[in-house]
């Protein structure tokens, strides 16, 4: 909780500077708050359309005044010394997504069974880059919930394990054409193309994507 409070204080500034997130609204947070007050083990299952989604969920964490554990890909702990220091202290733990990571699954089930803080996972399994629809979910949500429920049922203080689906959606505020023009120019230059400004914006994006 100590490190989570520090990070939450800086989080809005970090998201604005690095990811362009300038405002936010949490819809339905009262349902999550009710599950926490009831002492339930809480599993947050979120979509994953941008790399900053775990930080955006930190805003929800502030809304309900409770730190979250987050299951994160192992490579995120290797990117820098600062990141490898901070992530475990704000509830992050690694999972090896390319295979069966039994220790990580045991850790996740134990967090849910203890019901001290919610556990966040991204069951799409990757950053989808898709803001409007949900990709196919991996099997971990049901498995973790059942495993934790069995542990809680056998504990001295049994209680429910609940799953809260979370959908993160971003809205772009500004002129899309102005924002995309320099990106498209850079991509077309890397492809050794003349500028494709004669095409409508959508066709220009599709052509670069196919290339």
mmCIF file of C-alpha atoms in Angstrom:
data_model
loop_
_atom_site.group_PDB
_atom_site.id
_atom_site.type_symbol
_atom_site.label_atom_id
_atom_site.label_comp_id
_atom_site.label_asym_id
_atom_site.label_seq_id
_atom_site.Cartn_x
_atom_site.Cartn_y
_atom_site.Cartn_z
ATOM 1 C CA UNK A 1 0.000 0.000 0.000
ATOM 2 C CA UNK A 2 2.850 2.466 0.729
ATOM 3 C CA UNK A 3 4.373 2.226 -2.743
ATOM 4 C CA UNK A 4 0.933 2.081 -4.388
ATOM 5 C CA UNK A 5 -0.024 5.410 -2.799
ATOM 6 C CA UNK A 6 3.192 7.021 -4.064
ATOM 7 C CA UNK A 7 2.672 5.699 -7.597
ATOM 8 C CA UNK A 8 -1.003 6.724 -7.665
ATOM 9 C CA UNK A 9 -0.010 10.272 -6.744
ATOM 10 C CA UNK A 10 2.266 10.510 -9.822
ATOM 11 C CA UNK A 11 0.143 8.323 -12.112
ATOM 12 C CA UNK A 12 -2.048 11.013 -13.782
ATOM 13 C CA UNK A 13 1.053 13.024 -14.728
ATOM 14 C CA UNK A 14 2.829 9.914 -16.038
ATOM 15 C CA UNK A 15 -0.150 8.849 -18.156
ATOM 16 C CA UNK A 16 -0.610 12.338 -19.587
ATOM 17 C CA UNK A 17 3.069 12.776 -20.527
ATOM 18 C CA UNK A 18 3.759 9.283 -21.868
ATOM 19 C CA UNK A 19 0.427 8.044 -23.239
ATOM 20 C CA UNK A 20 -1.722 11.129 -23.808
ATOM 21 C CA UNK A 21 -4.369 10.115 -21.246
ATOM 22 C CA UNK A 22 -5.748 13.473 -20.141
ATOM 23 C CA UNK A 23 -8.987 12.545 -18.353
ATOM 24 C CA UNK A 24 -10.840 9.462 -17.212
ATOM 25 C CA UNK A 25 -14.083 8.169 -15.749
ATOM 26 C CA UNK A 26 -14.659 4.926 -13.825
ATOM 27 C CA UNK A 27 -18.116 3.496 -14.512
ATOM 28 C CA UNK A 28 -19.521 0.883 -12.136
ATOM 29 C CA UNK A 29 -16.789 1.189 -9.507
ATOM 30 C CA UNK A 30 -19.484 0.916 -6.831
ATOM 31 C CA UNK A 31 -19.930 -2.774 -7.750
ATOM 32 C CA UNK A 32 -16.249 -3.440 -7.178
ATOM 33 C CA UNK A 33 -16.367 -1.472 -3.941
ATOM 34 C CA UNK A 34 -19.278 -3.614 -2.721
ATOM 35 C CA UNK A 35 -17.351 -6.848 -3.405
ATOM 36 C CA UNK A 36 -14.349 -5.529 -1.486
ATOM 37 C CA UNK A 37 -16.505 -4.492 1.471
ATOM 38 C CA UNK A 38 -18.064 -7.980 1.504
ATOM 39 C CA UNK A 39 -14.581 -9.524 1.873
ATOM 40 C CA UNK A 40 -14.773 -11.437 -1.413
ATOM 41 C CA UNK A 41 -11.747 -12.613 -3.317
ATOM 42 C CA UNK A 42 -11.832 -10.349 -6.375
ATOM 43 C CA UNK A 43 -10.496 -11.194 -9.822
ATOM 44 C CA UNK A 44 -10.466 -8.278 -12.290
ATOM 45 C CA UNK A 45 -10.475 -9.567 -15.883
ATOM 46 C CA UNK A 46 -9.656 -6.722 -18.256
ATOM 47 C CA UNK A 47 -9.249 -6.234 -21.975
ATOM 48 C CA UNK A 48 -5.795 -5.105 -23.122
ATOM 49 C CA UNK A 49 -5.872 -2.669 -26.044
ATOM 50 C CA UNK A 50 -2.893 -0.421 -25.131
ATOM 51 C CA UNK A 51 0.394 -0.966 -23.252
ATOM 52 C CA UNK A 52 -0.679 1.560 -20.603
ATOM 53 C CA UNK A 53 -3.763 -0.445 -19.545
ATOM 54 C CA UNK A 54 -2.218 -1.690 -16.254
ATOM 55 C CA UNK A 55 -1.429 1.936 -15.300
ATOM 56 C CA UNK A 56 -4.935 3.035 -16.293
ATOM 57 C CA UNK A 57 -6.294 0.394 -13.905
ATOM 58 C CA UNK A 58 -4.235 2.152 -11.249
ATOM 59 C CA UNK A 59 -6.764 4.982 -11.612
ATOM 60 C CA UNK A 60 -9.537 2.503 -10.759
ATOM 61 C CA UNK A 61 -7.415 1.348 -7.825
ATOM 62 C CA UNK A 62 -7.391 4.927 -6.567
ATOM 63 C CA UNK A 63 -11.147 5.197 -7.096
ATOM 64 C CA UNK A 64 -11.799 2.264 -4.722
ATOM 65 C CA UNK A 65 -8.808 3.116 -2.451
ATOM 66 C CA UNK A 66 -7.335 -0.393 -2.697
ATOM 67 C CA UNK A 67 -4.063 -1.541 -4.305
ATOM 68 C CA UNK A 68 -4.288 -4.225 -7.012
ATOM 69 C CA UNK A 69 -2.050 -7.191 -7.672
ATOM 70 C CA UNK A 70 -1.264 -7.529 -11.390
ATOM 71 C CA UNK A 71 -0.094 -10.587 -13.285
ATOM 72 C CA UNK A 72 2.389 -9.256 -15.855
ATOM 73 C CA UNK A 73 4.545 -10.800 -18.573
ATOM 74 C CA UNK A 74 8.015 -11.722 -17.299
ATOM 75 C CA UNK A 75 9.816 -9.512 -19.833
ATOM 76 C CA UNK A 76 8.422 -6.335 -18.206
ATOM 77 C CA UNK A 77 10.571 -7.045 -15.153
ATOM 78 C CA UNK A 78 13.702 -7.071 -17.337
ATOM 79 C CA UNK A 79 13.319 -3.715 -19.101
ATOM 80 C CA UNK A 80 15.105 -1.574 -16.509
ATOM 81 C CA UNK A 81 16.403 -1.671 -12.940
ATOM 82 C CA UNK A 82 13.827 0.898 -11.881
ATOM 83 C CA UNK A 83 10.973 -1.148 -13.322
ATOM 84 C CA UNK A 84 12.222 -4.393 -11.758
ATOM 85 C CA UNK A 85 12.391 -2.547 -8.417
ATOM 86 C CA UNK A 86 8.988 -0.855 -8.607
ATOM 87 C CA UNK A 87 6.761 -3.574 -10.110
ATOM 88 C CA UNK A 88 6.890 -6.085 -7.213
ATOM 89 C CA UNK A 89 6.398 -3.273 -4.708
ATOM 90 C CA UNK A 90 3.130 -2.155 -6.293
ATOM 91 C CA UNK A 91 1.687 -5.654 -6.565
ATOM 92 C CA UNK A 92 3.116 -6.936 -9.841
ATOM 93 C CA UNK A 93 4.325 -10.506 -10.285
ATOM 94 C CA UNK A 94 5.541 -12.230 -13.415
ATOM 95 C CA UNK A 95 4.040 -14.961 -15.558
ATOM 96 C CA UNK A 96 5.766 -16.866 -18.353
ATOM 97 C CA UNK A 97 3.071 -16.591 -21.025
ATOM 98 C CA UNK A 98 4.838 -18.800 -23.568
ATOM 99 C CA UNK A 99 4.439 -21.922 -21.422
ATOM 100 C CA UNK A 100 2.764 -23.306 -18.296
ATOM 101 C CA UNK A 101 3.952 -21.256 -15.303
ATOM 102 C CA UNK A 102 2.684 -23.275 -12.322
ATOM 103 C CA UNK A 103 4.295 -21.071 -9.677
ATOM 104 C CA UNK A 104 2.653 -17.959 -11.068
ATOM 105 C CA UNK A 105 -0.742 -19.690 -11.156
ATOM 106 C CA UNK A 106 -0.300 -20.854 -7.548
ATOM 107 C CA UNK A 107 0.595 -17.300 -6.523
ATOM 108 C CA UNK A 108 -2.474 -15.892 -8.311
ATOM 109 C CA UNK A 109 -4.813 -18.426 -6.668
ATOM 110 C CA UNK A 110 -3.312 -17.694 -3.244
ATOM 111 C CA UNK A 111 -3.840 -13.930 -3.705
ATOM 112 C CA UNK A 112 -7.504 -14.548 -4.563
ATOM 113 C CA UNK A 113 -8.001 -16.947 -1.671
ATOM 114 C CA UNK A 114 -6.441 -14.556 0.856
ATOM 115 C CA UNK A 115 -8.752 -11.797 -0.474
ATOM 116 C CA UNK A 116 -6.586 -8.986 0.856
ATOM 117 C CA UNK A 117 -6.271 -7.150 -2.465
ATOM 118 C CA UNK A 118 -7.885 -7.756 -5.891
ATOM 119 C CA UNK A 119 -5.966 -9.588 -8.603
ATOM 120 C CA UNK A 120 -5.853 -8.150 -12.137
ATOM 121 C CA UNK A 121 -5.242 -10.297 -15.204
ATOM 122 C CA UNK A 122 -5.503 -9.619 -18.947
ATOM 123 C CA UNK A 123 -7.081 -12.811 -20.337
ATOM 124 C CA UNK A 124 -6.700 -11.795 -23.986
ATOM 125 C CA UNK A 125 -3.023 -12.619 -23.377
ATOM 126 C CA UNK A 126 -1.533 -9.793 -25.468
ATOM 127 C CA UNK A 127 -1.965 -6.127 -26.356
ATOM 128 C CA UNK A 128 -4.754 -6.351 -28.929
ATOM 129 C CA UNK A 129 -4.585 -2.733 -30.220
ATOM 130 C CA UNK A 130 -8.355 -3.087 -30.609
ATOM 131 C CA UNK A 131 -10.405 -0.480 -28.774
ATOM 132 C CA UNK A 132 -13.910 -1.585 -29.784
ATOM 133 C CA UNK A 133 -14.128 -5.346 -29.412
ATOM 134 C CA UNK A 134 -12.905 -8.101 -27.141
ATOM 135 C CA UNK A 135 -10.500 -10.728 -28.471
ATOM 136 C CA UNK A 136 -10.790 -14.426 -27.553
ATOM 137 C CA UNK A 137 -10.040 -15.001 -23.869
ATOM 138 C CA UNK A 138 -7.508 -17.516 -22.602
ATOM 139 C CA UNK A 139 -8.624 -20.137 -20.076
ATOM 140 C CA UNK A 140 -7.022 -18.646 -16.955
ATOM 141 C CA UNK A 141 -10.015 -16.726 -15.570
ATOM 142 C CA UNK A 142 -12.230 -19.717 -14.790
ATOM 143 C CA UNK A 143 -9.288 -21.868 -13.658
ATOM 144 C CA UNK A 144 -8.007 -19.272 -11.198
ATOM 145 C CA UNK A 145 -11.458 -18.500 -9.821
ATOM 146 C CA UNK A 146 -12.231 -22.192 -9.227
ATOM 147 C CA UNK A 147 -8.830 -22.900 -7.648
ATOM 148 C CA UNK A 148 -9.138 -19.924 -5.288
ATOM 149 C CA UNK A 149 -12.745 -20.800 -4.409
ATOM 150 C CA UNK A 150 -11.652 -24.296 -3.340
ATOM 151 C CA UNK A 151 -8.882 -22.817 -1.184
ATOM 152 C CA UNK A 152 -11.270 -20.328 0.426
ATOM 153 C CA UNK A 153 -13.861 -23.011 1.126
ATOM 154 C CA UNK A 154 -11.237 -24.994 3.066
ATOM 155 C CA UNK A 155 -9.894 -21.976 4.981
ATOM 156 C CA UNK A 156 -10.870 -20.868 8.521
ATOM 157 C CA UNK A 157 -12.644 -17.818 7.008
ATOM 158 C CA UNK A 158 -14.451 -19.074 3.894
ATOM 159 C CA UNK A 159 -16.057 -16.651 1.467
ATOM 160 C CA UNK A 160 -16.866 -16.182 -2.212
ATOM 161 C CA UNK A 161 -14.514 -15.500 -5.103
ATOM 162 C CA UNK A 162 -16.018 -13.124 -7.672
ATOM 163 C CA UNK A 163 -14.954 -12.119 -11.176
ATOM 164 C CA UNK A 164 -15.378 -8.503 -12.252
ATOM 165 C CA UNK A 165 -15.063 -7.995 -16.021
ATOM 166 C CA UNK A 166 -13.378 -4.676 -16.825
ATOM 167 C CA UNK A 167 -13.511 -2.981 -20.215
ATOM 168 C CA UNK A 168 -11.050 -0.168 -20.896
ATOM 169 C CA UNK A 169 -12.003 2.092 -23.770
ATOM 170 C CA UNK A 170 -10.118 5.124 -25.067
ATOM 171 C CA UNK A 171 -11.618 8.094 -26.880
ATOM 172 C CA UNK A 172 -9.451 10.294 -29.092
ATOM 173 C CA UNK A 173 -9.894 14.016 -28.582
ATOM 174 C CA UNK A 174 -8.444 16.045 -31.422
ATOM 175 C CA UNK A 175 -8.023 15.939 -35.190
ATOM 176 C CA UNK A 176 -7.309 12.365 -36.291
ATOM 177 C CA UNK A 177 -5.845 13.398 -39.655
ATOM 178 C CA UNK A 178 -3.407 15.858 -38.061
ATOM 179 C CA UNK A 179 -2.299 13.257 -35.522
ATOM 180 C CA UNK A 180 -1.797 10.474 -38.075
ATOM 181 C CA UNK A 181 -0.143 12.474 -40.870
ATOM 182 C CA UNK A 182 3.404 12.522 -39.410
ATOM 183 C CA UNK A 183 3.195 8.827 -38.473
ATOM 184 C CA UNK A 184 2.118 7.858 -41.981
ATOM 185 C CA UNK A 185 4.826 10.053 -43.505
ATOM 186 C CA UNK A 186 7.432 8.236 -41.411
ATOM 187 C CA UNK A 187 6.120 4.774 -42.343
ATOM 188 C CA UNK A 188 5.987 5.619 -46.043
ATOM 189 C CA UNK A 189 9.525 7.010 -45.921
ATOM 190 C CA UNK A 190 10.749 3.781 -44.318
ATOM 191 C CA UNK A 191 9.049 1.846 -47.126
ATOM 192 C CA UNK A 192 10.858 4.071 -49.685
ATOM 193 C CA UNK A 193 7.517 5.242 -51.049
ATOM 194 C CA UNK A 194 6.538 8.674 -52.328
ATOM 195 C CA UNK A 195 4.000 10.252 -49.976
ATOM 196 C CA UNK A 196 0.593 8.662 -50.529
ATOM 197 C CA UNK A 197 -1.345 11.862 -49.868
ATOM 198 C CA UNK A 198 -3.471 11.298 -52.986
ATOM 199 C CA UNK A 199 -5.286 8.477 -51.138
ATOM 200 C CA UNK A 200 -8.083 8.926 -48.590
ATOM 201 C CA UNK A 201 -6.790 8.570 -45.035
ATOM 202 C CA UNK A 202 -8.325 5.134 -44.435
ATOM 203 C CA UNK A 203 -6.951 3.713 -47.723
ATOM 204 C CA UNK A 204 -3.546 5.155 -46.896
ATOM 205 C CA UNK A 205 -3.521 3.394 -43.518
ATOM 206 C CA UNK A 206 -4.682 0.077 -45.028
ATOM 207 C CA UNK A 207 -2.031 0.243 -47.764
ATOM 208 C CA UNK A 208 0.755 0.898 -45.230
ATOM 209 C CA UNK A 209 -0.592 -1.882 -42.990
ATOM 210 C CA UNK A 210 -0.593 -4.405 -45.845
ATOM 211 C CA UNK A 211 2.957 -3.443 -46.762
#
